[in-house]
């Protein structure tokens, strides 16, 4: 993705995701719906000047943070402004009693979160440092989503930490030059939308989402004509004992915790909605090119996961269906959600999100600054009263347990309803994991839990007419044969791990070690058992593709998760020079993983 020869501050194209947010801002101006906040508490001897220098350097490096959206005859464009547009706000409360100081700090945080951005005015980042006491500070950053995503926060804090340490020591802030800017990605994305591979991916989504009816949980109140964004949240926790059983079941059926949690939640949705055709949205990093890994920007894409739960399957069968659905979606992830909406043209409804109304995600723990000399850093939790979907389940893998929240649209649901949904999810998980072979209709409904039907209905039960050609295949279809295991991977359990035998195996092994920070024992090592997940899988495939000058789909790693298997898959791609054909031909079935 070579950076174009752009004049400094010349307006550039928006990405598809940016253009959608710009459109939504025009549709409902003056709203904070897309503010992305992050806050940390800093205890110790803080160097205020070093902090300002470090933040300013981050803004200088990333054009998207110091930009604004301008209207032109050709549509909206991004214009980068000088770094001087960024000026942090310093609020000193050290002369206020501690209790009153914290109360005032919380008021300031709430006000900053509720203040919308003017997309026509730079920058897209606001920073406020609140001095509670000489050795106690609160640092709040609010960034518009048009310039930031979850991955970006990690990049931002890493650069800030390095810059702060250098400034404290009196050294120049010397960070590696960025290979490209976000504007280069937006230009590249636009130029690749008419390619054969992209058209093939679009064709997949058209077929997969044909005749889609989004899963909608019955609401407590009538849906308003226009989405207000008012939200609230309830907490959810999966305790350590149940979390361990979830992981054990996943390992036995070659699925990840995300897939197990998602499968259970889709079963819950089937019960709540009375529909066997269950659809949720889930985010994906969207950083399939290595050049964009160190950038701050809006890269995240949204995938629509549609699972057929007809036939009253056992939970093990549900896991297989969810796995297949998820891996296929990842194999076709390059289509921006905004482009998908344009192509499918769902019925426009200002009171409902297009294509799906429920979001489900398993997130990484929040990114924090690290290595700040003389300063202890901790996360500062903030209230979130903005709802983007009817229901949004955001869970975090804490290592020993899963925690998170269910955000909900306050215009649609009572808090007690969502609390029952949270409890129902935990109870359902416990039952499904305990007896995964039983049909999903066998789980007991928690007292007071509201359902639409006693059990998920099959398509034949809900359809008044014969099934059409566009409906998914019945759940009793024959599972595809698993891919043949290469001889190099067929090692008895008692055998010693085998070292790399080919240059490709050596390249894969070295790349895994670089990305995972762990050296695989041999060619039989499994990427996901070593701690890999979707974000790291994207990094691995980007690096391998760059090294070999070959487009490698990230789904290849999900189907071939060992060093030997992945090397064989790459060798096949090299020998056949798959190119665009690799996008059109389905991958062989095998080990399919999801983050």
Coordinates of C-alpha atoms in Angstrom, one line a residue:
X1 CA 0.0 0.0 0.0
X2 CA 2.4 2.7 -1.1
X3 CA 1.6 6.2 0.1
X4 CA 0.5 8.5 -2.8
X5 CA 2.4 11.6 -3.5
X6 CA 0.1 13.9 -1.7
X7 CA 0.5 17.7 -1.1
X8 CA 0.6 18.6 2.6
X9 CA -2.9 19.4 3.9
X10 CA -4.5 18.6 0.6
X11 CA -8.0 17.1 1.1
X12 CA -8.1 13.4 0.7
X13 CA -10.8 10.7 0.2
X14 CA -12.7 9.3 3.1
X15 CA -12.8 5.6 3.7
X16 CA -16.2 3.9 3.4
X17 CA -16.5 3.7 7.2
X18 CA -15.6 7.4 7.6
X19 CA -18.1 8.4 4.9
X20 CA -20.9 6.5 6.8
X21 CA -20.1 8.3 10.0
X22 CA -20.0 11.6 8.2
X23 CA -23.4 10.8 6.7
X24 CA -24.8 9.9 10.1
X25 CA -23.5 13.1 11.6
X26 CA -25.2 15.0 8.8
X27 CA -28.4 13.0 9.4
X28 CA -28.4 13.6 13.2
X29 CA -26.0 16.5 13.9
X30 CA -24.9 17.6 17.3
X31 CA -24.8 14.2 18.9
X32 CA -22.0 12.4 20.9
X33 CA -23.0 8.9 19.7
X34 CA -19.6 8.3 18.1
X35 CA -17.4 9.7 20.8
X36 CA -14.7 7.1 21.8
X37 CA -13.5 7.9 25.4
X38 CA -10.5 6.5 27.3
X39 CA -9.3 7.6 30.7
X40 CA -6.5 6.6 33.0
X41 CA -5.6 7.5 36.6
X42 CA -2.0 8.6 37.1
X43 CA -0.6 8.4 40.6
X44 CA 2.9 9.5 41.4
X45 CA 5.2 12.3 40.3
X46 CA 3.7 13.3 36.9
X47 CA 5.7 15.6 34.6
X48 CA 2.9 17.7 33.0
X49 CA 5.2 19.1 30.3
X50 CA 6.4 15.7 29.3
X51 CA 2.8 14.5 29.1
X52 CA 1.8 17.4 26.8
X53 CA 4.8 16.8 24.6
X54 CA 4.1 13.1 24.3
X55 CA 0.4 13.6 23.4
X56 CA 1.3 16.4 20.9
X57 CA 3.8 14.1 19.2
X58 CA 1.1 11.4 18.7
X59 CA -1.2 13.9 17.1
X60 CA 1.6 15.2 14.9
X61 CA 2.4 11.7 13.7
X62 CA -1.2 10.7 12.8
X63 CA -2.9 13.1 10.3
X64 CA -6.3 11.6 11.0
X65 CA -6.3 13.0 14.6
X66 CA -5.6 16.5 13.5
X67 CA -7.9 16.6 10.6
X68 CA -11.4 17.8 9.7
X69 CA -14.0 17.0 7.1
X70 CA -14.6 19.5 4.3
X71 CA -17.3 19.6 1.7
X72 CA -16.1 19.7 -1.9
X73 CA -17.9 19.4 -5.2
X74 CA -16.8 15.8 -5.3
X75 CA -18.2 15.0 -1.8
X76 CA -16.7 15.0 1.7
X77 CA -12.9 15.0 2.0
X78 CA -10.4 14.8 4.9
X79 CA -8.1 17.8 5.4
X80 CA -5.1 17.5 7.8
X81 CA -4.3 20.6 9.8
X82 CA -1.1 21.7 11.6
X83 CA -0.5 20.0 15.0
X84 CA -1.0 23.4 16.7
X85 CA -4.7 22.8 16.4
X86 CA -4.4 20.3 19.3
X87 CA -4.2 22.0 22.7
X88 CA -4.8 19.9 25.8
X89 CA -7.0 21.3 28.6
X90 CA -5.5 21.4 32.1
X91 CA -7.9 21.6 35.1
X92 CA -6.3 22.1 38.5
X93 CA -8.5 21.0 41.5
X94 CA -5.7 20.6 44.0
X95 CA -7.1 23.5 46.1
X96 CA -10.5 21.7 46.4
X97 CA -11.2 19.2 49.2
X98 CA -10.6 15.6 47.9
X99 CA -14.2 14.5 47.9
X100 CA -15.4 17.7 46.1
X101 CA -12.5 17.4 43.7
X102 CA -13.5 13.9 42.6
X103 CA -17.1 15.0 42.3
X104 CA -16.1 17.9 40.1
X105 CA -13.8 15.6 38.1
X106 CA -16.6 13.2 37.4
X107 CA -18.8 16.1 36.2
X108 CA -16.0 17.3 33.9
X109 CA -15.7 13.8 32.4
X110 CA -19.4 13.5 31.9
X111 CA -19.5 16.9 30.2
X112 CA -16.6 16.0 27.9
X113 CA -18.2 12.7 26.9
X114 CA -21.5 14.4 26.2
X115 CA -19.9 17.1 24.0
X116 CA -20.2 16.4 20.3
X117 CA -17.5 17.0 17.8
X118 CA -17.8 19.4 14.9
X119 CA -16.5 17.3 12.1
X120 CA -15.7 20.5 10.2
X121 CA -13.2 21.7 12.8
X122 CA -9.9 20.1 13.8
X123 CA -8.8 18.2 15.7
X124 CA -10.6 14.9 16.2
X125 CA -9.0 14.4 19.6
X126 CA -9.7 16.2 22.9
X127 CA -7.5 15.8 25.9
X128 CA -8.1 16.9 29.5
X129 CA -5.7 16.5 32.4
X130 CA -7.4 16.9 35.8
X131 CA -5.1 17.5 38.8
X132 CA -6.9 16.0 41.8
X133 CA -3.8 16.3 44.0
X134 CA -0.1 16.9 43.4
X135 CA 0.5 13.2 43.0
X136 CA -3.0 12.2 41.6
X137 CA -4.2 13.0 38.1
X138 CA -6.9 11.9 35.8
X139 CA -6.2 11.9 32.0
X140 CA -9.2 11.8 29.7
X141 CA -9.1 11.5 25.9
X142 CA -12.2 11.7 23.8
X143 CA -11.7 10.8 20.1
X144 CA -14.3 10.8 17.4
X145 CA -14.8 7.3 15.9
X146 CA -14.1 8.7 12.5
X147 CA -10.5 8.9 13.5
X148 CA -10.1 5.9 15.9
X149 CA -11.1 2.4 16.8
X150 CA -10.2 -0.1 19.6
X151 CA -6.9 -1.1 18.1
X152 CA -6.0 2.6 17.7
X153 CA -6.2 3.1 21.5
X154 CA -3.4 0.5 21.9
X155 CA -1.3 2.2 19.3
X156 CA -1.9 5.6 20.8
X157 CA -1.0 4.6 24.4
X158 CA 2.1 2.8 23.2
X159 CA 3.4 5.9 21.4
X160 CA 2.4 8.1 24.3
X161 CA 4.3 5.9 26.7
X162 CA 7.5 6.0 24.6
X163 CA 7.2 9.7 24.1
X164 CA 6.6 10.4 27.8
X165 CA 9.6 8.4 28.9
X166 CA 11.8 10.2 26.4
X167 CA 10.5 13.6 27.4
X168 CA 11.1 12.9 31.1
X169 CA 14.7 11.9 30.4
X170 CA 15.2 15.0 28.3
X171 CA 15.7 13.0 25.1
X172 CA 14.1 13.7 21.7
X173 CA 11.0 11.7 21.1
X174 CA 12.2 9.3 18.4
X175 CA 9.5 7.0 17.1
X176 CA 9.8 4.9 13.9
X177 CA 8.5 6.7 10.8
X178 CA 5.0 5.7 9.8
X179 CA 5.0 3.9 6.4
X180 CA 1.6 5.4 5.4
X181 CA -1.2 7.6 6.7
X182 CA -4.8 6.7 7.1
X183 CA -5.6 8.7 4.0
X184 CA -3.4 6.3 2.0
X185 CA -5.5 3.4 3.3
X186 CA -8.7 5.2 2.3
X187 CA -7.4 5.8 -1.2
X188 CA -6.2 2.1 -1.4
X189 CA -9.6 0.9 -0.2
X190 CA -11.5 2.9 -2.8
X191 CA -9.2 1.7 -5.6
X192 CA -9.7 -2.0 -4.8
X193 CA -13.5 -2.0 -4.7
X194 CA -13.9 -2.8 -8.3
X195 CA -11.4 -5.7 -8.3
X196 CA -12.4 -9.3 -9.1
X197 CA -11.7 -10.5 -5.6
X198 CA -14.0 -7.8 -4.1
X199 CA -16.8 -8.6 -6.5
X200 CA -16.6 -12.3 -5.6
X201 CA -16.8 -11.4 -1.9
X202 CA -19.8 -9.2 -2.6
X203 CA -21.5 -12.1 -4.4
X204 CA -21.0 -14.3 -1.3
X205 CA -22.7 -11.7 1.0
X206 CA -25.6 -11.2 -1.4
X207 CA -26.3 -14.9 -1.4
X208 CA -25.6 -15.4 2.3
X209 CA -27.8 -12.5 3.4
X210 CA -30.6 -13.0 0.9
X211 CA -34.1 -12.6 2.3
X212 CA -32.6 -11.6 5.7
X213 CA -34.9 -10.7 8.5
X214 CA -32.9 -9.3 11.4
X215 CA -33.3 -11.0 14.8
X216 CA -35.3 -8.5 16.9
X217 CA -35.8 -9.2 20.6
X218 CA -39.4 -8.3 21.7
X219 CA -39.3 -4.9 23.2
X220 CA -41.0 -3.4 26.3
X221 CA -42.0 -0.3 24.3
X222 CA -42.8 0.7 20.8
X223 CA -39.8 1.4 18.7
X224 CA -39.5 5.2 18.1
X225 CA -39.5 6.6 14.6
X226 CA -36.0 8.0 15.1
X227 CA -33.2 6.4 17.1
X228 CA -32.5 8.6 20.1
X229 CA -29.3 6.8 21.2
X230 CA -30.3 6.8 24.9
X231 CA -28.8 3.8 26.5
X232 CA -27.9 2.0 29.7
X233 CA -26.1 -1.2 30.7
X234 CA -26.1 -4.1 33.0
X235 CA -23.0 -6.1 34.0
X236 CA -22.5 -9.8 33.2
X237 CA -20.0 -12.2 34.6
X238 CA -19.1 -15.8 33.7
X239 CA -17.4 -17.2 36.8
X240 CA -14.1 -19.0 36.7
X241 CA -15.5 -22.5 37.1
X242 CA -17.9 -22.1 34.2
X243 CA -15.3 -20.3 32.1
X244 CA -13.0 -23.2 32.4
X245 CA -15.7 -25.6 31.3
X246 CA -16.4 -23.3 28.3
X247 CA -12.7 -23.5 27.3
X248 CA -12.6 -27.2 27.8
X249 CA -15.6 -27.7 25.5
X250 CA -14.1 -25.4 22.9
X251 CA -10.8 -27.3 22.8
X252 CA -12.7 -30.6 22.4
X253 CA -14.6 -29.3 19.4
X254 CA -11.8 -27.1 18.0
X255 CA -13.6 -23.8 18.6
X256 CA -12.5 -20.7 20.5
X257 CA -14.2 -19.1 23.6
X258 CA -15.7 -16.5 21.3
X259 CA -17.4 -19.1 19.2
X260 CA -18.8 -20.9 22.3
X261 CA -20.1 -17.7 23.8
X262 CA -21.6 -16.6 20.5
X263 CA -23.2 -20.0 19.9
X264 CA -24.9 -19.9 23.3
X265 CA -26.1 -16.3 22.8
X266 CA -27.5 -17.2 19.4
X267 CA -29.4 -20.0 21.1
X268 CA -30.7 -17.5 23.6
X269 CA -31.8 -15.2 20.7
X270 CA -33.6 -18.0 19.1
X271 CA -35.6 -18.6 22.2
X272 CA -36.3 -14.8 22.7
X273 CA -37.3 -14.2 19.1
X274 CA -38.9 -17.5 18.2
X275 CA -36.8 -17.5 15.1
X276 CA -34.4 -20.3 14.0
X277 CA -32.7 -17.9 11.6
X278 CA -30.5 -15.9 14.0
X279 CA -28.4 -12.9 13.0
X280 CA -26.0 -10.8 15.0
X281 CA -23.2 -8.4 14.1
X282 CA -19.6 -8.6 15.3
X283 CA -16.6 -6.3 14.8
X284 CA -13.4 -7.3 13.2
X285 CA -10.1 -5.3 13.2
X286 CA -10.1 -4.7 9.4
X287 CA -6.3 -4.4 9.4
X288 CA -5.4 -7.0 6.8
X289 CA -2.4 -5.1 5.5
X290 CA 0.8 -4.9 7.6
X291 CA 1.3 -1.2 6.7
X292 CA -1.7 -0.1 8.7
X293 CA -0.9 -1.9 11.9
X294 CA 0.9 1.0 13.5
X295 CA -1.7 3.6 12.5
X296 CA -4.4 5.3 14.5
X297 CA -7.6 5.4 12.4
X298 CA -11.0 3.9 11.8
X299 CA -10.3 0.4 10.3
X300 CA -12.7 -1.8 12.2
X301 CA -15.3 -3.5 10.0
X302 CA -18.5 -5.2 11.0
X303 CA -19.5 -8.7 9.9
X304 CA -23.0 -10.1 9.8
X305 CA -23.1 -13.6 11.3
X306 CA -26.3 -15.5 10.3
X307 CA -26.7 -19.0 11.8
X308 CA -29.4 -21.5 11.0
X309 CA -30.6 -23.2 14.2
X310 CA -33.5 -25.1 12.7
X311 CA -34.0 -28.8 13.4
X312 CA -33.5 -28.5 17.2
X313 CA -29.8 -29.4 17.1
X314 CA -27.6 -30.3 20.0
X315 CA -25.2 -27.6 21.1
X316 CA -22.2 -29.5 19.6
X317 CA -24.0 -29.2 16.2
X318 CA -24.6 -25.5 16.9
X319 CA -20.9 -25.0 17.6
X320 CA -20.1 -26.5 14.2
X321 CA -22.6 -24.3 12.4
X322 CA -21.4 -21.1 14.2
X323 CA -17.8 -22.0 13.4
X324 CA -18.6 -22.6 9.7
X325 CA -20.5 -19.3 9.5
X326 CA -17.8 -17.3 11.3
X327 CA -14.9 -18.6 9.2
X328 CA -16.8 -18.0 6.0
X329 CA -17.4 -14.4 7.1
X330 CA -13.8 -13.9 7.9
X331 CA -12.8 -15.2 4.5
X332 CA -15.0 -12.5 3.0
X333 CA -14.2 -9.7 5.5
X334 CA -12.8 -7.2 3.0
X335 CA -16.2 -5.9 2.0
X336 CA -16.8 -2.8 4.1
X337 CA -20.1 -2.9 6.0
X338 CA -21.1 0.4 4.5
X339 CA -20.6 -1.1 1.0
X340 CA -22.7 -4.1 2.0
X341 CA -25.5 -1.9 3.1
X342 CA -25.3 0.0 -0.2
X343 CA -25.5 -3.3 -2.2
X344 CA -28.3 -5.0 -0.2
X345 CA -30.4 -1.8 0.2
X346 CA -32.3 -2.9 3.3
X347 CA -35.5 -1.0 4.1
X348 CA -34.4 2.3 5.6
X349 CA -35.6 2.8 9.2
X350 CA -34.2 5.7 11.3
X351 CA -35.3 3.8 14.4
X352 CA -33.3 0.6 13.7
X353 CA -29.8 -0.5 12.7
X354 CA -29.6 -2.0 9.2
X355 CA -29.1 -5.8 8.7
X356 CA -28.9 -6.6 12.4
X357 CA -30.1 -5.2 15.7
X358 CA -27.9 -7.2 18.2
X359 CA -24.1 -6.9 18.4
X360 CA -21.9 -9.5 20.1
X361 CA -18.2 -9.2 20.7
X362 CA -15.3 -10.6 22.9
X363 CA -12.9 -7.8 23.4
X364 CA -9.3 -7.5 24.6
X365 CA -8.7 -6.0 28.0
X366 CA -8.5 -2.2 27.7
X367 CA -5.2 -0.8 26.6
X368 CA -3.2 1.4 29.1
X369 CA 0.0 3.4 29.1
X370 CA 2.9 1.5 30.5
X371 CA 6.5 2.2 31.6
X372 CA 5.8 5.8 32.7
X373 CA 8.7 6.7 35.0
X374 CA 7.6 7.2 38.6
X375 CA 3.9 7.0 37.7
X376 CA 1.4 4.2 38.5
X377 CA -1.3 3.8 35.8
X378 CA -4.8 2.3 36.3
X379 CA -7.9 2.2 34.2
X380 CA -10.7 4.7 35.0
X381 CA -14.1 3.3 34.4
X382 CA -16.6 5.7 32.8
X383 CA -20.4 5.5 32.4
X384 CA -21.7 4.7 29.0
X385 CA -25.2 5.9 28.3
X386 CA -25.1 5.7 24.5
X387 CA -26.8 2.8 22.7
X388 CA -25.9 2.1 19.1
X389 CA -27.9 -1.1 18.8
X390 CA -31.0 -2.7 20.5
X391 CA -28.7 -4.9 22.4
X392 CA -24.9 -5.0 22.5
X393 CA -23.0 -7.7 24.4
X394 CA -19.4 -6.7 25.0
X395 CA -17.4 -9.3 26.9
X396 CA -13.7 -9.4 28.0
X397 CA -11.6 -12.4 28.5
X398 CA -10.0 -11.9 31.9
X399 CA -8.0 -15.1 31.8
X400 CA -9.8 -16.9 34.6
X401 CA -13.3 -15.6 33.9
X402 CA -15.3 -13.6 31.3
X403 CA -16.8 -10.3 32.3
X404 CA -18.6 -7.6 30.4
X405 CA -21.8 -5.6 30.0
X406 CA -25.0 -5.7 28.0
X407 CA -25.7 -2.3 26.7
X408 CA -29.3 -1.6 25.6
X409 CA -31.5 1.0 24.1
X410 CA -33.4 2.6 27.0
X411 CA -36.2 3.6 24.6
X412 CA -36.9 -0.1 24.0
X413 CA -36.2 -2.0 27.1
X414 CA -36.6 -1.9 30.9
X415 CA -33.6 -2.5 33.0
X416 CA -35.2 -5.6 34.6
X417 CA -35.7 -7.1 31.1
X418 CA -32.0 -6.8 30.3
X419 CA -31.0 -8.1 33.7
X420 CA -33.1 -11.2 33.0
X421 CA -31.4 -11.5 29.7
X422 CA -28.0 -11.4 31.3
X423 CA -29.0 -14.0 33.9
X424 CA -30.6 -16.2 31.2
X425 CA -27.4 -16.1 29.2
X426 CA -25.3 -17.3 32.2
X427 CA -27.9 -20.1 33.1
X428 CA -28.1 -21.2 29.5
X429 CA -24.3 -21.4 29.1
X430 CA -24.1 -23.5 32.2
X431 CA -26.7 -26.0 30.9
X432 CA -25.4 -26.1 27.3
X433 CA -21.8 -26.7 28.4
X434 CA -22.9 -29.3 30.9
X435 CA -24.8 -31.4 28.4
X436 CA -23.8 -30.2 24.9
X437 CA -25.3 -33.3 23.2
X438 CA -28.8 -32.5 24.3
X439 CA -31.1 -30.6 21.9
X440 CA -31.2 -26.9 22.5
X441 CA -34.9 -27.0 23.3
X442 CA -34.1 -29.0 26.5
X443 CA -32.6 -26.1 28.4
X444 CA -34.8 -24.8 31.2
X445 CA -36.1 -21.2 31.1
X446 CA -35.1 -19.2 34.2
X447 CA -38.1 -18.0 36.3
X448 CA -39.5 -14.8 35.0
X449 CA -37.6 -15.0 31.7
X450 CA -39.6 -13.9 28.7
X451 CA -39.6 -16.0 25.6
X452 CA -41.6 -15.9 22.4
X453 CA -42.0 -19.7 22.0
X454 CA -41.2 -22.8 24.0
X455 CA -38.4 -23.8 21.7
X456 CA -36.7 -22.5 18.5
X457 CA -39.0 -23.5 15.6
X458 CA -37.7 -25.2 12.4
X459 CA -38.1 -23.4 9.1
X460 CA -40.9 -25.8 8.1
X461 CA -42.8 -24.8 11.3
X462 CA -42.6 -21.1 10.7
X463 CA -43.0 -21.0 6.9
X464 CA -46.5 -20.9 5.4
X465 CA -45.1 -21.6 2.0
X466 CA -42.4 -24.0 0.6
X467 CA -38.8 -23.0 1.2
X468 CA -37.3 -20.9 -1.5
X469 CA -34.0 -21.5 -3.2
X470 CA -32.4 -18.6 -1.3
X471 CA -32.9 -20.2 2.1
X472 CA -29.9 -21.8 3.8
X473 CA -29.4 -25.6 3.5
X474 CA -31.1 -27.7 6.1
X475 CA -29.2 -28.3 9.3
X476 CA -29.0 -32.1 8.5
X477 CA -26.7 -31.5 5.5
X478 CA -23.6 -33.6 5.4
X479 CA -20.6 -32.0 6.9
X480 CA -17.8 -31.4 4.5
X481 CA -14.9 -33.9 4.7
X482 CA -12.0 -32.6 6.8
X483 CA -8.9 -31.6 4.9
X484 CA -6.2 -34.3 4.7
X485 CA -3.6 -33.9 7.4
X486 CA -0.2 -33.5 5.9
X487 CA 2.2 -36.3 6.8
X488 CA 4.5 -33.8 8.4
X489 CA 1.7 -33.1 10.9
X490 CA 0.7 -36.6 11.6
X491 CA 3.0 -37.2 14.5
X492 CA 2.0 -39.6 17.3
X493 CA 1.3 -37.9 20.7
X494 CA 4.3 -39.7 22.2
X495 CA 6.7 -38.4 19.4
X496 CA 9.0 -35.5 19.9
X497 CA 8.0 -32.2 18.2
X498 CA 9.4 -32.0 14.7
X499 CA 11.5 -29.1 13.6
X500 CA 10.9 -27.2 10.3
X501 CA 11.8 -29.2 7.2
X502 CA 11.1 -26.6 4.5
X503 CA 11.8 -23.0 4.0
X504 CA 8.1 -22.2 4.2
X505 CA 7.8 -24.0 7.6
X506 CA 10.8 -22.0 8.8
X507 CA 9.2 -18.8 7.7
X508 CA 5.9 -19.6 9.4
X509 CA 7.7 -20.6 12.6
X510 CA 9.7 -17.4 12.7
X511 CA 6.7 -15.3 11.9
X512 CA 4.7 -16.9 14.7
X513 CA 7.5 -16.4 17.2
X514 CA 7.7 -12.7 16.2
X515 CA 3.9 -12.0 16.5
X516 CA 3.1 -14.3 19.5
X517 CA 6.2 -13.6 21.5
X518 CA 6.5 -17.4 22.0
X519 CA 8.7 -19.8 20.0
X520 CA 6.7 -22.8 18.8
X521 CA 8.0 -26.2 19.9
X522 CA 7.9 -27.6 16.3
X523 CA 5.8 -27.9 13.2
X524 CA 2.9 -29.5 15.1
X525 CA 2.4 -26.5 17.3
X526 CA -1.1 -25.0 17.1
X527 CA -1.4 -21.2 16.6
X528 CA -4.5 -20.9 18.8
X529 CA -3.1 -23.1 21.6
X530 CA -0.1 -20.8 21.7
X531 CA -2.4 -17.8 22.5
X532 CA -3.3 -16.7 18.9
X533 CA -6.6 -14.9 18.1
X534 CA -8.1 -13.1 15.2
X535 CA -6.1 -9.9 15.6
X536 CA -2.8 -11.8 15.8
X537 CA -3.9 -14.1 12.9
X538 CA -4.3 -11.0 10.8
X539 CA -0.8 -9.9 11.7
X540 CA 0.6 -13.3 10.9
X541 CA -1.0 -13.5 7.5
X542 CA -0.1 -9.9 6.6
X543 CA 3.5 -10.6 7.4
X544 CA 3.6 -13.9 5.5
X545 CA 1.8 -12.4 2.5
X546 CA 4.3 -9.5 2.4
X547 CA 7.3 -11.8 2.7
X548 CA 6.1 -14.0 -0.2
X549 CA 4.5 -11.2 -2.3
X550 CA 1.2 -13.2 -2.2
X551 CA -2.3 -12.4 -1.1
X552 CA -3.1 -14.9 1.7
X553 CA -6.6 -14.9 3.2
X554 CA -6.6 -14.8 7.0
X555 CA -9.1 -17.7 7.0
X556 CA -6.3 -20.0 5.7
X557 CA -4.8 -19.9 9.3
X558 CA -8.2 -20.8 10.8
X559 CA -8.4 -23.9 8.6
X560 CA -4.7 -24.9 9.0
X561 CA -3.7 -23.9 12.5
X562 CA -0.4 -25.8 12.8
X563 CA 2.9 -24.7 11.4
X564 CA 3.0 -27.7 9.0
X565 CA -0.5 -27.4 7.9
X566 CA -0.2 -23.6 7.2
X567 CA 3.1 -24.1 5.4
X568 CA 1.4 -26.8 3.1
X569 CA -1.5 -24.4 2.4
X570 CA 0.9 -21.6 1.5
X571 CA 3.0 -23.9 -0.7
X572 CA -0.1 -24.9 -2.5
X573 CA -1.0 -21.2 -3.1
X574 CA 2.5 -20.5 -4.3
X575 CA 2.6 -23.4 -6.7
X576 CA -0.8 -22.8 -8.2
X577 CA -0.4 -19.0 -8.2
X578 CA -4.0 -18.8 -6.9
X579 CA -4.3 -15.0 -7.0
X580 CA -7.9 -14.0 -7.5
X581 CA -9.0 -17.7 -7.9
X582 CA -8.2 -18.3 -4.2
X583 CA -11.0 -15.8 -3.3
X584 CA -13.5 -17.6 -5.6
X585 CA -12.8 -21.2 -4.6
X586 CA -14.0 -22.3 -1.1
X587 CA -11.2 -23.3 1.3
X588 CA -11.1 -27.0 2.2
X589 CA -12.9 -27.8 5.4
X590 CA -10.7 -28.5 8.4
X591 CA -9.9 -26.9 11.6
X592 CA -11.9 -23.7 11.6
X593 CA -11.2 -21.2 14.3
X594 CA -12.7 -17.9 15.4
X595 CA -11.3 -15.4 17.8

